[in-house]
PDB file of C-alpha atoms and ligand atoms in Angstrom:
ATOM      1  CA  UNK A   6      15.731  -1.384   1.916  1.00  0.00           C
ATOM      2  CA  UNK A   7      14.112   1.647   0.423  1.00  0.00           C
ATOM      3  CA  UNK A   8      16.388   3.462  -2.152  1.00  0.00           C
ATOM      4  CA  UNK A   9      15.672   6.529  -4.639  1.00  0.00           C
ATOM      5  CA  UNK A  10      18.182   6.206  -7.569  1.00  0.00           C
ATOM      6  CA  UNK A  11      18.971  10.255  -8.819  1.00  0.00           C
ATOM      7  CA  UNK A  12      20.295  11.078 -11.959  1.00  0.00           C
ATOM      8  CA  UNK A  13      19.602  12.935 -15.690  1.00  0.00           C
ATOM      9  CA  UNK A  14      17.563  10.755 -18.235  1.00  0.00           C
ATOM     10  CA  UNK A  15      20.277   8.403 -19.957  1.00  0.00           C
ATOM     11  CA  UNK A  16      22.605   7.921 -17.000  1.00  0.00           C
ATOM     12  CA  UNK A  17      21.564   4.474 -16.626  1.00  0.00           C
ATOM     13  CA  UNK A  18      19.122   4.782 -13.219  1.00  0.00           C
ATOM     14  CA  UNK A  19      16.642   1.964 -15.240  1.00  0.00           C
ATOM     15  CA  UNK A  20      19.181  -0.110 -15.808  1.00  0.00           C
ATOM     16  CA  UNK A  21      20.571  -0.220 -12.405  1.00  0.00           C
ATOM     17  CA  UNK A  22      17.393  -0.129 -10.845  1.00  0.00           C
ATOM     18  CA  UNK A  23      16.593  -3.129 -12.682  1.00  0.00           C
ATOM     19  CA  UNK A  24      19.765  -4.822 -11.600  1.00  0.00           C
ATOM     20  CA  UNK A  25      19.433  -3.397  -7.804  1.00  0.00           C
ATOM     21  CA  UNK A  26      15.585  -4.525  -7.389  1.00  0.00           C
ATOM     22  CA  UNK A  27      17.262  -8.286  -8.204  1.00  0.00           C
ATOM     23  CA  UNK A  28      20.168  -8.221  -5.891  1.00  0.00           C
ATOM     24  CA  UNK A  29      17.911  -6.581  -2.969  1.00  0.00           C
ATOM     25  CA  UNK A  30      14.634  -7.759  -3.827  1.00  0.00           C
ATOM     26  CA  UNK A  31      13.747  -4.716  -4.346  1.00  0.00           C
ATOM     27  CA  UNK A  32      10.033  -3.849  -6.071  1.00  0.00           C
ATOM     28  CA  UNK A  33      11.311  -1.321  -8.880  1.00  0.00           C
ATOM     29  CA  UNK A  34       9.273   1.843  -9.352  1.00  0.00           C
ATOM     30  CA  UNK A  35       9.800   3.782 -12.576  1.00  0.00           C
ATOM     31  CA  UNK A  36       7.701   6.888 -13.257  1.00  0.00           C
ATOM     32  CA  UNK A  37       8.210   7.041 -16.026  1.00  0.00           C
ATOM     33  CA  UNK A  38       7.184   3.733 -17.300  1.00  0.00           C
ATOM     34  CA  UNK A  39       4.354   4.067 -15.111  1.00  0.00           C
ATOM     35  CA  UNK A  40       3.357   7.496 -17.116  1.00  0.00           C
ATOM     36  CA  UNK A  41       3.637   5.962 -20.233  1.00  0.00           C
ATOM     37  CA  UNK A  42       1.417   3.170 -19.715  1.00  0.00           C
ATOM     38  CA  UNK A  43      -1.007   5.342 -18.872  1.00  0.00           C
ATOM     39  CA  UNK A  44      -0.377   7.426 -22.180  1.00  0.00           C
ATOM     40  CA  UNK A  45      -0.606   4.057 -24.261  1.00  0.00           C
ATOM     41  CA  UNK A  46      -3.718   3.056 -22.297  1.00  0.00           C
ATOM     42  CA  UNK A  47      -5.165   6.296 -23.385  1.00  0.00           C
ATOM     43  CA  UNK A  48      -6.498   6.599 -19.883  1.00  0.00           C
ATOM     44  CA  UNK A  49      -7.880  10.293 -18.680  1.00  0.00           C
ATOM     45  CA  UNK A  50      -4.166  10.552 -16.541  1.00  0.00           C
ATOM     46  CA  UNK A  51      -3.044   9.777 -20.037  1.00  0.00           C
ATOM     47  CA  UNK A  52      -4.582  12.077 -22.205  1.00  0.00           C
ATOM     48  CA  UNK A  53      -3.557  14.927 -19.790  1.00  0.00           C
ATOM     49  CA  UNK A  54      -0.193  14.251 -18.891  1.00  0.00           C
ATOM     50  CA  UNK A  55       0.677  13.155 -23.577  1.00  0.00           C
ATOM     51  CA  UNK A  56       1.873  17.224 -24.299  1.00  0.00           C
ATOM     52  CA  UNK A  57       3.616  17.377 -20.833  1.00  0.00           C
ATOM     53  CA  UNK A  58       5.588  14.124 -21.517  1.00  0.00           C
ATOM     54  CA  UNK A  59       6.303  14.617 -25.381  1.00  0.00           C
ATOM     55  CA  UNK A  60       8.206  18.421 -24.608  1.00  0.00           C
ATOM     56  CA  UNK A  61      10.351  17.220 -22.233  1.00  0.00           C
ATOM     57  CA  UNK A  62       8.676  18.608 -19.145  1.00  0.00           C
ATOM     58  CA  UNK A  63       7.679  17.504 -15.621  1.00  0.00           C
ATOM     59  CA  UNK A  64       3.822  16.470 -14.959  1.00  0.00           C
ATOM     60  CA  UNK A  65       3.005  18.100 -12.189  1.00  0.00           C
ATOM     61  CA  UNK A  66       3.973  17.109  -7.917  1.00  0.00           C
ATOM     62  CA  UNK A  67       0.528  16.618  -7.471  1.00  0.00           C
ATOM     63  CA  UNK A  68      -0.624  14.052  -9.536  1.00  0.00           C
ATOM     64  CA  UNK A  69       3.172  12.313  -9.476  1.00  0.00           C
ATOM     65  CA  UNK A  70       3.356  12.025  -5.954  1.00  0.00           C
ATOM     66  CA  UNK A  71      -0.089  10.791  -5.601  1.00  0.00           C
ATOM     67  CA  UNK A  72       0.384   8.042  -7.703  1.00  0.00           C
ATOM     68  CA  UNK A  73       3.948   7.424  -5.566  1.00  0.00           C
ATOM     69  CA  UNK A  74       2.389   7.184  -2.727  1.00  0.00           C
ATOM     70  CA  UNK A  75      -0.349   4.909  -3.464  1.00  0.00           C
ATOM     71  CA  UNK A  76       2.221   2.289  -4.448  1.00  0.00           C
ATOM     72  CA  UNK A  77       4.728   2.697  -1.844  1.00  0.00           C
ATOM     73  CA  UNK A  78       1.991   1.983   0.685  1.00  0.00           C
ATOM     74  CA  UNK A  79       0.911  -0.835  -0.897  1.00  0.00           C
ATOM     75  CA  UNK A  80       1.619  -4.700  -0.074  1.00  0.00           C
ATOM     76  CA  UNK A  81       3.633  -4.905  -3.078  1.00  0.00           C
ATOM     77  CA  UNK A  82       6.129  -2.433  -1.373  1.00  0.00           C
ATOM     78  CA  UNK A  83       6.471  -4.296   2.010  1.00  0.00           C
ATOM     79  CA  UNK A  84       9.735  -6.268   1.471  1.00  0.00           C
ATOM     80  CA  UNK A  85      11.161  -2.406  -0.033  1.00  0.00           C
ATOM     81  CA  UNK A  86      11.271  -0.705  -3.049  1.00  0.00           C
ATOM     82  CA  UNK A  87      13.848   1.294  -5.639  1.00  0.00           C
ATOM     83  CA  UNK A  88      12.292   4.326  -7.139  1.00  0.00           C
ATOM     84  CA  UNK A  89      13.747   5.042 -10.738  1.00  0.00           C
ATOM     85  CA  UNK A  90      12.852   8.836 -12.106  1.00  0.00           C
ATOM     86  CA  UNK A  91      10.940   9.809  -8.728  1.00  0.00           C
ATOM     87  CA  UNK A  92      11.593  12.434  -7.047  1.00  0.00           C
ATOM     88  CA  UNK A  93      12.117  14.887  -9.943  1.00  0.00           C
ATOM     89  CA  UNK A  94      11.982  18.309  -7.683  1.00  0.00           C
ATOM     90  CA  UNK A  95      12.681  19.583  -4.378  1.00  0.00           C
ATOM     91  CA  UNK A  96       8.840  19.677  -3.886  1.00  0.00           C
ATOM     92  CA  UNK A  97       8.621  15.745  -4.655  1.00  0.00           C
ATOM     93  CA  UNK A  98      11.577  15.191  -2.437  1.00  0.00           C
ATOM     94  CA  UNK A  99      10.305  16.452   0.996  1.00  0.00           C
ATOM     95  CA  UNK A 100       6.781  15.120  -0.052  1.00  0.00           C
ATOM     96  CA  UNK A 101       8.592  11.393   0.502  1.00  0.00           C
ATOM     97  CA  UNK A 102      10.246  12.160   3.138  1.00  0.00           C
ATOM     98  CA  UNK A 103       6.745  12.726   5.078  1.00  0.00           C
ATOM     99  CA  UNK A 104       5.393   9.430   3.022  1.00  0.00           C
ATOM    100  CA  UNK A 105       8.357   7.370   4.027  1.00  0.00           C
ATOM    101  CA  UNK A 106      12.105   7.809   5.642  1.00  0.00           C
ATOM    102  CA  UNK A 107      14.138   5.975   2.651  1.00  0.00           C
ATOM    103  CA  UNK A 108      17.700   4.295   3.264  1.00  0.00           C
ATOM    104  CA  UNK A 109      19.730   6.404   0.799  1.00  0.00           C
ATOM    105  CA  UNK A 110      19.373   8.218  -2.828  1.00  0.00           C
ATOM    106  CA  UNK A 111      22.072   7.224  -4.906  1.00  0.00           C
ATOM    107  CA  UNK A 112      23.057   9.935  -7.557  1.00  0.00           C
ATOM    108  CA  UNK A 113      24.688   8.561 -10.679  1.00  0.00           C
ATOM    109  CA  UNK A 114      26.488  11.451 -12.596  1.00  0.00           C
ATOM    110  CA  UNK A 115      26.684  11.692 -15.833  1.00  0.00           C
ATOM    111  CA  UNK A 116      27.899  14.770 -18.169  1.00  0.00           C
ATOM    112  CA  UNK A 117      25.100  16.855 -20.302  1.00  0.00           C
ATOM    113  CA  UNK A 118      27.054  15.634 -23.914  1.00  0.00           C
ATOM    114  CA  UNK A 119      27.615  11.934 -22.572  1.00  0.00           C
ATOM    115  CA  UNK A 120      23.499  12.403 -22.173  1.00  0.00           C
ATOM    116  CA  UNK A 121      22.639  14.147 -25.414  1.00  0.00           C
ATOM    117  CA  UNK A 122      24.780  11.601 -27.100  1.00  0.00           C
ATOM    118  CA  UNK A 123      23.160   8.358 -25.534  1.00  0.00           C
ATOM    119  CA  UNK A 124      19.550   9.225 -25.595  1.00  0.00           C
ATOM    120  CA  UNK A 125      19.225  11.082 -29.206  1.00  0.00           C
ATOM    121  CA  UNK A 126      20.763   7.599 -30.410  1.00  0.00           C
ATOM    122  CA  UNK A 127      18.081   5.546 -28.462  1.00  0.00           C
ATOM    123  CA  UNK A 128      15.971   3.389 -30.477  1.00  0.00           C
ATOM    124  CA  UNK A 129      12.955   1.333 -28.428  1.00  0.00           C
ATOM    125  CA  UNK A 130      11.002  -1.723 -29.520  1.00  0.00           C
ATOM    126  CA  UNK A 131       7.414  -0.794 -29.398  1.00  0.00           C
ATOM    127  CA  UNK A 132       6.691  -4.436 -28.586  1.00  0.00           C
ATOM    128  CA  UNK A 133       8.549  -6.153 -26.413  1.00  0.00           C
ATOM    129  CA  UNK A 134      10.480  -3.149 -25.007  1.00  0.00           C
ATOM    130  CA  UNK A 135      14.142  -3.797 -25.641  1.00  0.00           C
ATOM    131  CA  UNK A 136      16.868  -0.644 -25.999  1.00  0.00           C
ATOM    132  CA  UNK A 137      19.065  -0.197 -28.564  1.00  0.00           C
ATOM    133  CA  UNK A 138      21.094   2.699 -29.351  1.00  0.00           C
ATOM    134  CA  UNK A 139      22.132   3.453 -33.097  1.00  0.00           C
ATOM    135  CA  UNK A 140      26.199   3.487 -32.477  1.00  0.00           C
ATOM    136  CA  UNK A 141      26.552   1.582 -29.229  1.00  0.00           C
ATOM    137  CA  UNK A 142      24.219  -1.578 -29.102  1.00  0.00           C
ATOM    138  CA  UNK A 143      22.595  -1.873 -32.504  1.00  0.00           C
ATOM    139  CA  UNK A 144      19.972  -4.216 -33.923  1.00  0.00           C
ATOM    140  CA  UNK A 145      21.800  -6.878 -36.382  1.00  0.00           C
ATOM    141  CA  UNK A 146      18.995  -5.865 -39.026  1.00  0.00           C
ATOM    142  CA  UNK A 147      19.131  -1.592 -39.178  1.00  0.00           C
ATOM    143  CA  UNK A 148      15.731  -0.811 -37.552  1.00  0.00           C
ATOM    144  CA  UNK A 149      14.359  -4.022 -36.371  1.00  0.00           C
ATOM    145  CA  UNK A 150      14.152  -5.495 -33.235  1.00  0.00           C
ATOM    146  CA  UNK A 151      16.645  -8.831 -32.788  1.00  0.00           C
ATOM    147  CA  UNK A 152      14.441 -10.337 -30.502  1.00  0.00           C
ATOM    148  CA  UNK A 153      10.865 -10.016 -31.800  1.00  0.00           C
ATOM    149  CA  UNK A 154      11.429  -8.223 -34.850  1.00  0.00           C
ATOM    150  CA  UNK A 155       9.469  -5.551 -34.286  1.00  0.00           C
ATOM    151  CA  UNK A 156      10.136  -1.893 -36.375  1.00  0.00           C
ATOM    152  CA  UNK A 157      12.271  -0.193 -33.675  1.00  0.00           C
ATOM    153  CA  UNK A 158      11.078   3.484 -33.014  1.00  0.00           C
ATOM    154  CA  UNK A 159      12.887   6.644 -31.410  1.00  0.00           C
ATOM    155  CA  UNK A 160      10.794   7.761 -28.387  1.00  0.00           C
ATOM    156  CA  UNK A 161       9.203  11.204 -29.092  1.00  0.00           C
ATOM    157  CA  UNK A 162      11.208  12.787 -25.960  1.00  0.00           C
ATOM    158  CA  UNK A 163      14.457  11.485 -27.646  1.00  0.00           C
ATOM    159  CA  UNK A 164      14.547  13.835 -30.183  1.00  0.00           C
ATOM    160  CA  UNK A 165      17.035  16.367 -30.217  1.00  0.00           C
ATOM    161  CA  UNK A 166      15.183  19.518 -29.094  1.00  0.00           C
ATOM    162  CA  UNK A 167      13.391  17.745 -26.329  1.00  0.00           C
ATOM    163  CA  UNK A 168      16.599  16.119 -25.114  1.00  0.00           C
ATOM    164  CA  UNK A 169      18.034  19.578 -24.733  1.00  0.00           C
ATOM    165  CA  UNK A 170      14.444  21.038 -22.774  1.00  0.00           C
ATOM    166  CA  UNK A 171      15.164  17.627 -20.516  1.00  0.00           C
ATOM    167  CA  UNK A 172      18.991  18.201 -19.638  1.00  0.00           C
ATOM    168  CA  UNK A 173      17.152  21.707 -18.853  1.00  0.00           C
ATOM    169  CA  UNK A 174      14.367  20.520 -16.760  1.00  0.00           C
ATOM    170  CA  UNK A 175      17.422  18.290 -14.804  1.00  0.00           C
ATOM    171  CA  UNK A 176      19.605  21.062 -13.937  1.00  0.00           C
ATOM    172  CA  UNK A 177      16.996  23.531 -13.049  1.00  0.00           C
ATOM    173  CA  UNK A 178      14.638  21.415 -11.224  1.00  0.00           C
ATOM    174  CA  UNK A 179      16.008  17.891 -10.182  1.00  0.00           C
ATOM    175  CA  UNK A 180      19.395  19.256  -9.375  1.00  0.00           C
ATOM    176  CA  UNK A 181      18.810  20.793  -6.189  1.00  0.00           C
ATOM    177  CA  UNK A 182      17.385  18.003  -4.670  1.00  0.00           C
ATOM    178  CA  UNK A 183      21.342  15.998  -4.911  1.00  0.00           C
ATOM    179  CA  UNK A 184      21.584  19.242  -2.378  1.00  0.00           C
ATOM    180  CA  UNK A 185      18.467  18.253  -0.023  1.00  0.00           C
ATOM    181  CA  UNK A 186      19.930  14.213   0.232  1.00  0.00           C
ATOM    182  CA  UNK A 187      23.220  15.549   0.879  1.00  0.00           C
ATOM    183  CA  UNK A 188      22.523  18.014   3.826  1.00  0.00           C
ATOM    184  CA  UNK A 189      20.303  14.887   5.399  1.00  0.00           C
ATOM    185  CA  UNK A 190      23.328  12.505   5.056  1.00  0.00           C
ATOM    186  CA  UNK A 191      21.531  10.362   3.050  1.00  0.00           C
ATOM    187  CA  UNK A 192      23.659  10.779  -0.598  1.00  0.00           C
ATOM    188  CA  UNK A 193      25.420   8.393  -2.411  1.00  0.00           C
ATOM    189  CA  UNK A 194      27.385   9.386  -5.179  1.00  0.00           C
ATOM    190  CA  UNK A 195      28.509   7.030  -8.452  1.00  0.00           C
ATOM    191  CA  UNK A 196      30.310   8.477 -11.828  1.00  0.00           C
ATOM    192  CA  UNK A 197      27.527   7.222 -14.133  1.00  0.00           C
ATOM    193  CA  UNK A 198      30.795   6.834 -17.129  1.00  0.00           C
ATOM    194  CA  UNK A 199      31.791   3.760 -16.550  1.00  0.00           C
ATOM    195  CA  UNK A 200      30.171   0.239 -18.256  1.00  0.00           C
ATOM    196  CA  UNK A 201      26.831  -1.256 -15.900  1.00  0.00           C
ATOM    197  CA  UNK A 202      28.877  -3.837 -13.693  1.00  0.00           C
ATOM    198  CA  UNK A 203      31.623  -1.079 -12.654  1.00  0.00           C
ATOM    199  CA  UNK A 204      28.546   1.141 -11.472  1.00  0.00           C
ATOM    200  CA  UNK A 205      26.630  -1.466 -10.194  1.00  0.00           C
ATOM    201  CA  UNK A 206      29.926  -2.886  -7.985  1.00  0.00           C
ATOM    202  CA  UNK A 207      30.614   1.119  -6.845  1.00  0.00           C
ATOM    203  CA  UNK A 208      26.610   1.322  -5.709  1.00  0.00           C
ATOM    204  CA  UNK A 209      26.853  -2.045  -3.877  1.00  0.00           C
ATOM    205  CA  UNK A 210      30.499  -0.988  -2.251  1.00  0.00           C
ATOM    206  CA  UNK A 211      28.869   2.333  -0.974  1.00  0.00           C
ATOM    207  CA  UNK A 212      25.650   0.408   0.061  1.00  0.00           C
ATOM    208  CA  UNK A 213      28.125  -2.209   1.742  1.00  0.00           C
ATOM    209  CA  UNK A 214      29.678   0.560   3.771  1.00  0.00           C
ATOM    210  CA  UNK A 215      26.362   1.861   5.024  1.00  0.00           C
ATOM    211  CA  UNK A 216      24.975  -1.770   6.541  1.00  0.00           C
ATOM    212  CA  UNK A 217      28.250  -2.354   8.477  1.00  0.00           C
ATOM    213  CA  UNK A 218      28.244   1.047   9.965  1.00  0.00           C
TER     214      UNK A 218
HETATM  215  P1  AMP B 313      11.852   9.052 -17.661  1.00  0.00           P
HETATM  216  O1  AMP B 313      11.477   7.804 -18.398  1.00  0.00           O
HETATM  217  O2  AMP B 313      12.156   8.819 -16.210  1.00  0.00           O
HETATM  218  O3  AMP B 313      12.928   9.834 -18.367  1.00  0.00           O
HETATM  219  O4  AMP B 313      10.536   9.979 -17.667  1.00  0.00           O
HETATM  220  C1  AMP B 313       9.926  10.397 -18.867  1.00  0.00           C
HETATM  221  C2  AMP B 313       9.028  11.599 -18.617  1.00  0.00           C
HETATM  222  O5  AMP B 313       8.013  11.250 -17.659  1.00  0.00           O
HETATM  223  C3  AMP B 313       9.702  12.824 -18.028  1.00  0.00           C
HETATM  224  O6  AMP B 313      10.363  13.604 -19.008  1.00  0.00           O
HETATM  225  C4  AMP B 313       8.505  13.538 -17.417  1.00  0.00           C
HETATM  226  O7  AMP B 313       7.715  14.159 -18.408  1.00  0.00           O
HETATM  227  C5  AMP B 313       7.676  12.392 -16.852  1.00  0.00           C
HETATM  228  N1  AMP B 313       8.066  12.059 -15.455  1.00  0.00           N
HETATM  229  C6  AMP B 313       8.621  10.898 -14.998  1.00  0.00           C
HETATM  230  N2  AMP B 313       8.825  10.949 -13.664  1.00  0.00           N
HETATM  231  C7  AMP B 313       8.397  12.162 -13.261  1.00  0.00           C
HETATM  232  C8  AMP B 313       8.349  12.833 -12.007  1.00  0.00           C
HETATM  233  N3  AMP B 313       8.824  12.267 -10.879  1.00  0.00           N
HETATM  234  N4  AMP B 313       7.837  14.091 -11.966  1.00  0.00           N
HETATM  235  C9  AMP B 313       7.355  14.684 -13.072  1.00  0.00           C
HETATM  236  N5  AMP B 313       7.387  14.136 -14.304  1.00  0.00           N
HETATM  237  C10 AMP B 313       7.886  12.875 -14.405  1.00  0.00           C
END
């Protein structure tokens, strides 16, 4: 199964890309992470792309879909893939669908102040990785991470003012592409609101739906 997972940063596509790439054996692609290892490995994609990433706005189609496509057409890919935070414009979109015809995109909607809300209270563990959010999940000790105890840190495009520029960037540039999956019959739609086993049991139901017809 190949499956693109849609939705604004903080609606919960890592998380249920995570979960998804289990149940399907699935290899999970985020672009995100992938972008930010190259910014911590200070590589030269790194050094170009730190600005872009830190204001809240898009790295360019062309060196994005480059990288997609290198790893979608590799072995690691064969038994089929989730991609988490790709495509992020119309451009991207139709780029994939002349890499590869995917199964379905499953958009999971989630309201601008539920968003601003969720990822301005984010807190990250520099070291091992683990999510926290200041009202909602917190660390036992304030600021320290429960499982390695790490100092937790805020990611730089969680601040408030590039949260906004990325809600933004979402409706402006990701949004029409919900349009482009629709008019190829190929959208799934999930209210992002509800806790991470509701959403996941709605995106299995609609994927459910699709194998038996
Ligand atoms: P994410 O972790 O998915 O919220 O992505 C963090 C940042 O990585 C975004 O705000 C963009 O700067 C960059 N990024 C990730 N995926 C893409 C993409 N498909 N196209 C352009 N920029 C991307």
């Amino acid at each position: 199964m190949k499956l693109v997972l849609l939705g604004i940063s903080g609606a919960g596509k890592g998380t249920q890309a995570k979960i998804l790439a289990g149940q399907y054996n699935l290899k999970h692609i985020s672009t995100g992470d992938i972008l930010r290892d190259h910014m911590e490995r200070k590589t030269p994609i790194g050094l170009e792309i730190q600005h872009i990433m830190d204001t809240g706005n898009l790295v360019s189609d062309e060196l994005i879909i480059s990288i997609v496509k290198d790893i979608i057409s590799s072995p690691q890919c064969e038994d089929g893939y989730i991609l988490d935070g790709f495509p992020r414009t119309l451009e991207q979109a139709k780029a994939l669908s002349k890499i590869d015809d995917i199964d379905k995109a499953i958009y999971i909607k989630v309201e601008d102040e539920v968003i601003i809300e969720r990822l301005t209270g984010r807190l990250v563990c520099p070291n091992c990785g683990q999510m926290y959010h200041k009202i909602n999940f917190p660390p036992k000790k304030p600021n320290i991470c429960d499982i390695c105890g790490s100092p937790l840190v805020q990611r730089e495009d969680d601040k408030a003012e590039t949260v906004k520029k990325r809600v933004k960037v979402f409706h402006d540039l990701t949004e029409p592409i919900i349009g482009y999956y629709r008019e190829i019959g190929k959208l799934i739609e999930v209210n992002g609101k509800g806790d991470v086993n509701e959403i996941n049991n709605e995106i299995n139901e609609a994927l459910k739906k699709i194998s038996k017809a």
